[in-house]
C-alpha positions as protocol buffer text, in pm:
chain_id: "A"
residue {
  index: 1
  type: MET
  ca { x: 2892 y: -753 z: -2325 }
}
residue {
  index: 2
  type: THR
  ca { x: 2805 y: -387 z: -2298 }
}
residue {
  index: 3
  type: PRO
  ca { x: 3061 y: -124 z: -2394 }
}
residue {
  index: 4
  type: PRO
  ca { x: 3208 y: 87 z: -2114 }
}
residue {
  index: 5
  type: LEU
  ca { x: 3027 y: 411 z: -2036 }
}
residue {
  index: 6
  type: ALA
  ca { x: 3198 y: 748 z: -2023 }
}
residue {
  index: 7
  type: GLY
  ca { x: 3160 y: 1055 z: -1803 }
}
residue {
  index: 8
  type: GLY
  ca { x: 2816 y: 1143 z: -1673 }
}
residue {
  index: 9
  type: LYS
  ca { x: 2660 y: 826 z: -1812 }
}
residue {
  index: 10
  type: ARG
  ca { x: 2893 y: 623 z: -1587 }
}
residue {
  index: 11
  type: LEU
  ca { x: 2782 y: 820 z: -1281 }
}
residue {
  index: 12
  type: LEU
  ca { x: 2415 y: 792 z: -1376 }
}
residue {
  index: 13
  type: ALA
  ca { x: 2440 y: 416 z: -1434 }
}
residue {
  index: 14
  type: ALA
  ca { x: 2622 y: 370 z: -1103 }
}
residue {
  index: 15
  type: GLY
  ca { x: 2349 y: 567 z: -926 }
}
residue {
  index: 16
  type: VAL
  ca { x: 2079 y: 353 z: -1085 }
}
residue {
  index: 17
  type: VAL
  ca { x: 2257 y: 35 z: -972 }
}
residue {
  index: 18
  type: GLY
  ca { x: 2285 y: 174 z: -618 }
}
residue {
  index: 19
  type: LEU
  ca { x: 1918 y: 267 z: -614 }
}
residue {
  index: 20
  type: VAL
  ca { x: 1817 y: -77 z: -747 }
}
residue {
  index: 21
  type: LEU
  ca { x: 2024 y: -255 z: -484 }
}
residue {
  index: 22
  type: SER
  ca { x: 1883 y: -44 z: -200 }
}
residue {
  index: 23
  type: SER
  ca { x: 1532 y: -83 z: -339 }
}
residue {
  index: 24
  type: CYS
  ca { x: 1565 y: -461 z: -347 }
}
residue {
  index: 25
  type: VAL
  ca { x: 1664 y: -475 z: 20 }
}
residue {
  index: 26
  type: VAL
  ca { x: 1377 y: -243 z: 115 }
}
residue {
  index: 27
  type: ALA
  ca { x: 1133 y: -441 z: -103 }
}
residue {
  index: 28
  type: VAL
  ca { x: 1226 y: -766 z: 71 }
}
residue {
  index: 29
  type: MET
  ca { x: 1175 y: -595 z: 407 }
}
residue {
  index: 30
  type: VAL
  ca { x: 829 y: -472 z: 299 }
}
residue {
  index: 31
  type: VAL
  ca { x: 726 y: -815 z: 171 }
}
residue {
  index: 32
  type: VAL
  ca { x: 836 y: -983 z: 494 }
}
residue {
  index: 33
  type: SER
  ca { x: 651 y: -725 z: 703 }
}
residue {
  index: 34
  type: LEU
  ca { x: 330 y: -802 z: 508 }
}
residue {
  index: 35
  type: LEU
  ca { x: 351 y: -1176 z: 569 }
}
residue {
  index: 36
  type: PRO
  ca { x: 131 y: -1309 z: 849 }
}
residue {
  index: 37
  type: ALA
  ca { x: 318 y: -1309 z: 1178 }
}
residue {
  index: 38
  type: ASP
  ca { x: 379 y: -1619 z: 1385 }
}
residue {
  index: 39
  type: SER
  ca { x: 131 y: -1590 z: 1671 }
}
residue {
  index: 40
  type: ARG
  ca { x: 375 y: -1716 z: 1935 }
}
residue {
  index: 41
  type: HIS
  ca { x: 587 y: -1399 z: 1885 }
}
residue {
  index: 42
  type: CYS
  ca { x: 288 y: -1165 z: 1903 }
}
residue {
  index: 43
  type: GLY
  ca { x: 161 y: -996 z: 2214 }
}
residue {
  index: 44
  type: PRO
  ca { x: -29 y: -686 z: 2323 }
}
residue {
  index: 45
  type: PHE
  ca { x: 245 y: -457 z: 2184 }
}
residue {
  index: 46
  type: GLY
  ca { x: 278 y: -615 z: 1841 }
}
residue {
  index: 47
  type: CYS
  ca { x: 483 y: -890 z: 1688 }
}
residue {
  index: 48
  type: LEU
  ca { x: 846 y: -888 z: 1794 }
}
residue {
  index: 49
  type: GLY
  ca { x: 933 y: -1166 z: 1552 }
}
residue {
  index: 50
  type: VAL
  ca { x: 855 y: -948 z: 1250 }
}
residue {
  index: 51
  type: PHE
  ca { x: 1073 y: -664 z: 1380 }
}
residue {
  index: 52
  type: GLN
  ca { x: 1361 y: -905 z: 1439 }
}
residue {
  index: 53
  type: GLN
  ca { x: 1317 y: -1047 z: 1087 }
}
residue {
  index: 54
  type: LEU
  ca { x: 1335 y: -697 z: 939 }
}
residue {
  index: 55
  type: VAL
  ca { x: 1652 y: -622 z: 1134 }
}
residue {
  index: 56
  type: ASP
  ca { x: 1803 y: -951 z: 1015 }
}
residue {
  index: 57
  type: ILE
  ca { x: 1706 y: -880 z: 654 }
}
residue {
  index: 58
  type: TRP
  ca { x: 1868 y: -536 z: 673 }
}
residue {
  index: 59
  type: ASP
  ca { x: 2185 y: -671 z: 835 }
}
residue {
  index: 60
  type: ILE
  ca { x: 2225 y: -950 z: 580 }
}
residue {
  index: 61
  type: GLY
  ca { x: 2070 y: -779 z: 278 }
}
residue {
  index: 62
  type: ARG
  ca { x: 2303 y: -482 z: 274 }
}
residue {
  index: 63
  type: TRP
  ca { x: 2607 y: -711 z: 255 }
}
residue {
  index: 64
  type: VAL
  ca { x: 2443 y: -922 z: -15 }
}
residue {
  index: 65
  type: ALA
  ca { x: 2377 y: -599 z: -207 }
}
residue {
  index: 66
  type: ILE
  ca { x: 2747 y: -512 z: -185 }
}
residue {
  index: 67
  type: VAL
  ca { x: 2838 y: -850 z: -334 }
}
residue {
  index: 68
  type: LEU
  ca { x: 2580 y: -812 z: -612 }
}
residue {
  index: 69
  type: ALA
  ca { x: 2707 y: -465 z: -702 }
}
residue {
  index: 70
  type: TRP
  ca { x: 3001 y: -586 z: -909 }
}
residue {
  index: 71
  type: PRO
  ca { x: 2803 y: -796 z: -1161 }
}
residue {
  index: 72
  type: LEU
  ca { x: 2530 y: -530 z: -1188 }
}
residue {
  index: 73
  type: LEU
  ca { x: 2780 y: -250 z: -1245 }
}
residue {
  index: 74
  type: ARG
  ca { x: 2953 y: -461 z: -1508 }
}
residue {
  index: 75
  type: ALA
  ca { x: 2621 y: -545 z: -1676 }
}
residue {
  index: 76
  type: VAL
  ca { x: 2526 y: -178 z: -1718 }
}
residue {
  index: 77
  type: GLY
  ca { x: 2869 y: -84 z: -1852 }
}
residue {
  index: 78
  type: VAL
  ca { x: 3036 y: 84 z: -1554 }
}
residue {
  index: 79
  type: ARG
  ca { x: 3407 y: 5 z: -1591 }
}
residue {
  index: 80
  type: PRO
  ca { x: 3609 y: -93 z: -1395 }
}
residue {
  index: 81
  type: ALA
  ca { x: 3317 y: -247 z: -1208 }
}
residue {
  index: 82
  type: TRP
  ca { x: 3531 y: -420 z: -947 }
}
residue {
  index: 83
  type: LEU
  ca { x: 3699 y: -94 z: -846 }
}
residue {
  index: 84
  type: VAL
  ca { x: 3370 y: 96 z: -826 }
}
residue {
  index: 85
  type: ALA
  ca { x: 3216 y: -181 z: -614 }
}
residue {
  index: 86
  type: LEU
  ca { x: 3522 y: -183 z: -388 }
}
residue {
  index: 87
  type: LEU
  ca { x: 3539 y: 196 z: -348 }
}
residue {
  index: 88
  type: ALA
  ca { x: 3167 y: 212 z: -265 }
}
residue {
  index: 89
  type: VAL
  ca { x: 3210 y: -1 z: 50 }
}
residue {
  index: 90
  type: PRO
  ca { x: 3372 y: 270 z: 269 }
}
residue {
  index: 91
  type: VAL
  ca { x: 3114 y: 525 z: 153 }
}
residue {
  index: 92
  type: LEU
  ca { x: 2834 y: 280 z: 237 }
}
residue {
  index: 93
  type: LEU
  ca { x: 2985 y: 207 z: 578 }
}
residue {
  index: 94
  type: VAL
  ca { x: 2998 y: 577 z: 663 }
}
residue {
  index: 95
  type: THR
  ca { x: 2642 y: 623 z: 535 }
}
residue {
  index: 96
  type: TRP
  ca { x: 2519 y: 333 z: 751 }
}
residue {
  index: 97
  type: TRP
  ca { x: 2707 y: 469 z: 1052 }
}
residue {
  index: 98
  type: VAL
  ca { x: 2548 y: 813 z: 1009 }
}
residue {
  index: 99
  type: ALA
  ca { x: 2208 y: 650 z: 957 }
}
residue {
  index: 100
  type: GLY
  ca { x: 2247 y: 449 z: 1277 }
}
residue {
  index: 101
  type: ALA
  ca { x: 2311 y: 766 z: 1477 }
}
residue {
  index: 102
  type: SER
  ca { x: 2022 y: 963 z: 1323 }
}
residue {
  index: 103
  type: ARG
  ca { x: 1650 y: 1011 z: 1374 }
}
residue {
  index: 104
  type: ILE
  ca { x: 1426 y: 748 z: 1218 }
}
residue {
  index: 105
  type: ASP
  ca { x: 1324 y: 964 z: 918 }
}
residue {
  index: 106
  type: VAL
  ca { x: 1688 y: 1040 z: 832 }
}
residue {
  index: 107
  type: GLN
  ca { x: 1775 y: 677 z: 896 }
}
residue {
  index: 108
  type: LEU
  ca { x: 1512 y: 556 z: 648 }
}
residue {
  index: 109
  type: ALA
  ca { x: 1619 y: 809 z: 385 }
}
residue {
  index: 110
  type: LEU
  ca { x: 1986 y: 718 z: 416 }
}
residue {
  index: 111
  type: THR
  ca { x: 1901 y: 349 z: 413 }
}
residue {
  index: 112
  type: PHE
  ca { x: 1705 y: 385 z: 92 }
}
residue {
  index: 113
  type: CYS
  ca { x: 1942 y: 630 z: -78 }
}
residue {
  index: 114
  type: GLY
  ca { x: 2276 y: 498 z: 52 }
}
residue {
  index: 115
  type: GLY
  ca { x: 2355 y: 319 z: -273 }
}
residue {
  index: 116
  type: LEU
  ca { x: 2239 y: 618 z: -473 }
}
residue {
  index: 117
  type: ILE
  ca { x: 2508 y: 819 z: -295 }
}
residue {
  index: 118
  type: ALA
  ca { x: 2787 y: 560 z: -269 }
}
residue {
  index: 119
  type: TYR
  ca { x: 2809 y: 415 z: -620 }
}
residue {
  index: 120
  type: PRO
  ca { x: 2829 y: 745 z: -815 }
}
residue {
  index: 121
  type: VAL
  ca { x: 3090 y: 871 z: -566 }
}
residue {
  index: 122
  type: ALA
  ca { x: 3283 y: 547 z: -615 }
}
residue {
  index: 123
  type: ALA
  ca { x: 3251 y: 569 z: -996 }
}
residue {
  index: 124
  type: TRP
  ca { x: 3381 y: 926 z: -987 }
}
residue {
  index: 125
  type: ALA
  ca { x: 3672 y: 824 z: -761 }
}
residue {
  index: 126
  type: ALA
  ca { x: 3757 y: 523 z: -978 }
}
residue {
  index: 127
  type: ALA
  ca { x: 3762 y: 745 z: -1286 }
}
residue {
  index: 128
  type: ARG
  ca { x: 4000 y: 984 z: -1109 }
}
residue {
  index: 129
  type: VAL
  ca { x: 4226 y: 701 z: -992 }
}
residue {
  index: 130
  type: LEU
  ca { x: 4249 y: 552 z: -1342 }
}
residue {
  index: 131
  type: ARG
  ca { x: 4235 y: 889 z: -1522 }
}
residue {
  index: 132
  type: LEU
  ca { x: 3934 y: 792 z: -1732 }
}
residue {
  index: 133
  type: ARG
  ca { x: 3739 y: 1054 z: -1926 }
}
């Protein structure tokens, strides 16, 4: 069991966890896009099956990442991990909403960096709620 982190180290560790979670979802999307496409879903404009798979991975993967946040935050020493994971959800939802209404370059950046934004904000808020140093 790792000891709880204090101050800036807590925020840094939470940011790393958020970046790792987002990176894992993006990595799975990249791997799936590199797999050979099923020829029955391919036509003159590309393979629609691959695009649908990527959308499905994003839709499912982001929720899986939220569930995996608690054990990862706890493993790196962010305490209370459950509160940080819980407080990150509204920040992530707003980030995803903004990403959905943005241009594709902003959408990709927010998709990749959403966890990097949400988990440090949640760690800071949890520290304020519990009056941690």
